[in-house]
mmCIF file of C-alpha atoms in Angstrom:
data_model
loop_
_atom_site.group_PDB
_atom_site.id
_atom_site.type_symbol
_atom_site.label_atom_id
_atom_site.label_comp_id
_atom_site.label_asym_id
_atom_site.label_seq_id
_atom_site.Cartn_x
_atom_site.Cartn_y
_atom_site.Cartn_z
ATOM 1 C CA MET A 1 129.991 -57.817 136.696
ATOM 2 C CA LEU A 2 133.779 -57.795 138.204
ATOM 3 C CA LYS A 3 134.641 -61.750 139.462
ATOM 4 C CA LEU A 4 137.557 -62.108 141.618
ATOM 5 C CA GLY A 5 139.224 -65.196 142.549
ATOM 6 C CA LEU A 6 139.619 -67.099 145.835
ATOM 7 C CA PRO A 7 142.736 -65.450 146.687
ATOM 8 C CA ALA A 8 141.353 -61.869 146.406
ATOM 9 C CA LEU A 9 138.142 -62.724 148.189
ATOM 10 C CA VAL A 10 140.766 -63.067 151.139
ATOM 11 C CA LEU A 11 143.233 -60.390 150.610
ATOM 12 C CA ALA A 12 140.116 -57.979 150.819
ATOM 13 C CA ALA A 13 138.274 -59.468 153.834
ATOM 14 C CA PHE A 14 141.618 -58.947 155.050
ATOM 15 C CA ALA A 15 141.710 -55.609 154.083
ATOM 16 C CA ALA A 16 138.367 -54.544 154.848
ATOM 17 C CA PRO A 17 138.277 -53.000 158.429
ATOM 18 C CA ALA A 18 141.720 -51.032 157.906
ATOM 19 C CA PHE A 19 139.680 -49.220 155.454
ATOM 20 C CA ALA A 20 136.584 -49.198 157.452
ATOM 21 C CA HIS A 21 135.951 -45.402 158.379
ATOM 22 C CA VAL A 22 136.746 -42.581 156.362
ATOM 23 C CA THR A 23 140.178 -41.200 156.494
ATOM 24 C CA LEU A 24 142.843 -38.317 155.198
ATOM 25 C CA GLU A 25 145.373 -40.706 152.470
ATOM 26 C CA THR A 26 147.984 -37.705 153.877
ATOM 27 C CA GLN A 27 147.523 -37.998 157.624
ATOM 28 C CA GLU A 28 151.020 -36.196 158.999
ATOM 29 C CA ALA A 29 151.605 -32.295 157.887
ATOM 30 C CA PRO A 30 153.641 -28.912 159.338
ATOM 31 C CA VAL A 31 152.333 -25.926 160.544
ATOM 32 C CA GLY A 32 152.506 -22.638 158.757
ATOM 33 C CA GLY A 33 151.589 -24.250 154.874
ATOM 34 C CA THR A 34 149.417 -25.109 152.982
ATOM 35 C CA TYR A 35 148.050 -29.352 153.129
ATOM 36 C CA LYS A 36 146.425 -30.847 150.390
ATOM 37 C CA ALA A 37 143.197 -32.752 152.843
ATOM 38 C CA VAL A 38 141.674 -35.641 149.408
ATOM 39 C CA LEU A 39 139.414 -37.466 152.009
ATOM 40 C CA ARG A 40 138.624 -41.079 151.052
ATOM 41 C CA VAL A 41 135.136 -42.540 151.056
ATOM 42 C CA PRO A 42 135.205 -46.824 151.153
ATOM 43 C CA HIS A 43 131.272 -47.453 151.776
ATOM 44 C CA GLY A 44 128.681 -46.594 152.409
ATOM 45 C CA CYS A 45 125.925 -46.519 155.271
ATOM 46 C CA GLU A 46 125.299 -50.205 155.314
ATOM 47 C CA GLY A 47 124.429 -50.644 151.890
ATOM 48 C CA SER A 48 122.438 -46.784 151.674
ATOM 49 C CA PRO A 49 124.874 -45.227 148.479
ATOM 50 C CA THR A 50 126.696 -42.371 149.906
ATOM 51 C CA VAL A 51 125.162 -38.668 148.636
ATOM 52 C CA LYS A 52 126.500 -35.900 150.889
ATOM 53 C CA ILE A 53 129.983 -35.477 153.013
ATOM 54 C CA ARG A 54 130.113 -33.029 155.276
ATOM 55 C CA VAL A 55 133.010 -31.857 156.795
ATOM 56 C CA GLN A 56 133.138 -29.442 159.330
ATOM 57 C CA ILE A 57 137.052 -27.397 159.015
ATOM 58 C CA PRO A 58 138.880 -27.160 162.299
ATOM 59 C CA GLU A 59 140.054 -23.681 164.090
ATOM 60 C CA GLY A 60 143.204 -22.573 162.544
ATOM 61 C CA VAL A 61 142.301 -23.696 159.603
ATOM 62 C CA ILE A 62 141.927 -21.219 156.997
ATOM 63 C CA ALA A 63 142.381 -20.981 153.235
ATOM 64 C CA VAL A 64 140.159 -23.712 152.363
ATOM 65 C CA LYS A 65 139.586 -23.866 148.515
ATOM 66 C CA PRO A 66 137.742 -27.887 148.312
ATOM 67 C CA MET A 67 138.063 -28.719 144.381
ATOM 68 C CA PRO A 68 134.748 -29.412 142.729
ATOM 69 C CA LYS A 69 133.409 -33.040 141.904
ATOM 70 C CA PRO A 70 131.738 -33.671 138.390
ATOM 71 C CA GLY A 71 128.011 -34.827 139.315
ATOM 72 C CA TRP A 72 127.617 -33.742 142.158
ATOM 73 C CA THR A 73 127.176 -30.039 143.881
ATOM 74 C CA LEU A 74 129.640 -27.797 146.099
ATOM 75 C CA GLU A 75 129.303 -25.873 149.015
ATOM 76 C CA THR A 76 131.188 -23.515 151.220
ATOM 77 C CA VAL A 77 129.539 -22.521 154.773
ATOM 78 C CA LYS A 78 131.388 -19.330 155.750
ATOM 79 C CA GLY A 79 132.022 -17.590 159.118
ATOM 80 C CA LYS A 80 134.139 -16.134 161.718
ATOM 81 C CA TYR A 81 137.337 -17.966 163.613
ATOM 82 C CA ALA A 82 138.170 -17.331 167.238
ATOM 83 C CA ALA A 83 141.445 -15.988 166.261
ATOM 84 C CA SER A 84 142.639 -13.839 163.319
ATOM 85 C CA TYR A 85 145.058 -15.498 161.649
ATOM 86 C CA ASP A 86 148.489 -14.765 159.448
ATOM 87 C CA TYR A 87 147.119 -16.068 155.803
ATOM 88 C CA TYR A 88 151.162 -14.441 153.738
ATOM 89 C CA GLY A 89 150.791 -11.608 155.688
ATOM 90 C CA THR A 90 147.242 -10.691 155.033
ATOM 91 C CA PRO A 91 145.524 -10.721 158.844
ATOM 92 C CA THR A 92 142.777 -12.602 158.247
ATOM 93 C CA SER A 93 139.452 -13.942 160.658
ATOM 94 C CA GLU A 94 136.783 -15.403 159.313
ATOM 95 C CA GLY A 95 136.354 -17.876 155.684
ATOM 96 C CA VAL A 96 134.982 -21.562 154.845
ATOM 97 C CA THR A 97 133.532 -23.574 158.660
ATOM 98 C CA GLU A 98 132.844 -26.624 156.267
ATOM 99 C CA VAL A 99 132.474 -27.749 152.519
ATOM 100 C CA VAL A 100 129.461 -29.803 151.501
ATOM 101 C CA TRP A 101 129.383 -32.084 147.684
ATOM 102 C CA SER A 102 125.604 -32.756 147.185
ATOM 103 C CA GLY A 103 123.449 -34.367 144.936
ATOM 104 C CA GLY A 104 125.789 -36.992 143.672
ATOM 105 C CA ARG A 105 125.897 -40.821 144.290
ATOM 106 C CA LEU A 106 128.027 -42.509 145.477
ATOM 107 C CA PRO A 107 127.264 -46.501 145.998
ATOM 108 C CA ASP A 108 128.096 -48.948 148.453
ATOM 109 C CA GLU A 109 129.903 -50.992 146.612
ATOM 110 C CA PHE A 110 132.651 -47.691 145.439
ATOM 111 C CA TYR A 111 134.913 -45.978 146.965
ATOM 112 C CA ASP A 112 135.973 -42.433 145.729
ATOM 113 C CA GLU A 113 137.708 -39.361 147.283
ATOM 114 C CA PHE A 114 136.839 -35.495 148.141
ATOM 115 C CA VAL A 115 139.500 -32.914 147.897
ATOM 116 C CA PHE A 116 140.437 -29.714 149.416
ATOM 117 C CA ARG A 117 143.010 -27.739 149.952
ATOM 118 C CA THR A 118 143.864 -25.519 153.083
ATOM 119 C CA TYR A 119 146.778 -23.483 154.637
ATOM 120 C CA LEU A 120 147.096 -25.181 158.348
ATOM 121 C CA THR A 121 148.131 -21.342 160.568
ATOM 122 C CA ALA A 122 151.823 -21.265 162.157
ATOM 123 C CA GLY A 123 149.439 -21.535 165.878
ATOM 124 C CA LEU A 124 148.548 -25.194 165.288
ATOM 125 C CA THR A 125 150.592 -27.430 167.732
ATOM 126 C CA ALA A 126 153.374 -29.385 166.293
ATOM 127 C CA GLY A 127 152.951 -32.860 168.110
ATOM 128 C CA LYS A 128 149.393 -32.757 168.624
ATOM 129 C CA HIS A 129 146.701 -34.019 166.022
ATOM 130 C CA LEU A 130 144.103 -31.902 163.910
ATOM 131 C CA TYR A 131 140.583 -33.839 163.214
ATOM 132 C CA PHE A 132 138.438 -32.525 160.371
ATOM 133 C CA PRO A 133 134.688 -34.026 161.442
ATOM 134 C CA VAL A 134 132.891 -35.921 159.043
ATOM 135 C CA VAL A 135 128.706 -36.549 157.627
ATOM 136 C CA GLN A 136 128.499 -38.939 155.969
ATOM 137 C CA GLU A 137 124.277 -39.356 154.384
ATOM 138 C CA CYS A 138 122.602 -41.649 152.477
ATOM 139 C CA GLU A 139 120.042 -42.106 150.833
ATOM 140 C CA THR A 140 118.824 -44.358 153.640
ATOM 141 C CA GLY A 141 121.043 -43.454 156.853
ATOM 142 C CA ALA A 142 124.654 -41.524 157.855
ATOM 143 C CA ASP A 143 127.214 -42.118 159.518
ATOM 144 C CA ARG A 144 128.532 -39.303 161.434
ATOM 145 C CA TRP A 145 132.995 -39.581 161.864
ATOM 146 C CA ILE A 146 133.051 -36.860 164.575
ATOM 147 C CA GLU A 147 134.667 -38.566 167.760
ATOM 148 C CA ILE A 148 138.270 -36.504 168.656
ATOM 149 C CA PRO A 149 139.672 -39.192 170.322
ATOM 150 C CA ALA A 150 140.669 -37.869 174.696
ATOM 151 C CA GLU A 151 143.949 -36.860 175.279
ATOM 152 C CA GLY A 152 145.791 -40.776 175.599
ATOM 153 C CA LYS A 153 144.010 -41.859 172.546
ATOM 154 C CA ASP A 154 143.908 -42.124 169.559
ATOM 155 C CA ALA A 155 141.556 -43.230 166.370
ATOM 156 C CA ASP A 156 141.362 -46.922 167.049
ATOM 157 C CA ASP A 157 139.569 -46.397 170.467
ATOM 158 C CA TYR A 158 136.746 -45.389 168.344
ATOM 159 C CA GLU A 159 133.819 -47.256 166.245
ATOM 160 C CA THR A 160 133.389 -43.697 164.274
ATOM 161 C CA PRO A 161 136.934 -41.752 164.515
ATOM 162 C CA ALA A 162 136.812 -38.946 162.818
ATOM 163 C CA PRO A 163 139.823 -37.861 159.671
ATOM 164 C CA GLY A 164 142.604 -36.668 160.707
ATOM 165 C CA ILE A 165 146.618 -35.623 161.015
ATOM 166 C CA LYS A 166 149.414 -35.291 162.824
ATOM 167 C CA LEU A 167 151.080 -31.379 162.847
ATOM 168 C CA LEU A 168 154.607 -31.552 162.285
ATOM 169 C CA PRO A 169 157.125 -28.281 162.589
ATOM 170 C CA LYS A 170 157.232 -25.752 160.427
ATOM 171 C CA LYS A 171 159.566 -26.825 157.971
#
């Protein structure tokens, strides 16, 4: 059993709100290049362990390669894109549209990360934000991190914001 002193408990109490949502570790990336998405899952659903993570891949994000996670089953859902994209000289019009990790068990009191690599196409707009909606399913209940901020708002204005990144100009 882990025992924390009073200073650690006070620090944890003030730090908790910052980690209340599923977020991306790196929150900005340039268009026209690869991006390693590290989803941080800080808790379960009202005390219930997480058993499935589903990530919706937004339009303009291609060549998705998720990282297997020991103890979890990994699957991808593939489909057609709304447009054809250039991937290092190869026209690409279909690919992964959703990534699902399931079958594992992440207790509420633990934190974990789920990783996938992508290519952010040059057609995405630098200066804008790009969101990856996530559904976190638990043994009891689910949290739907799917709210995409309206123009002029940001993720802090929402109760269940989708994790997102700011798109930077191509390097």
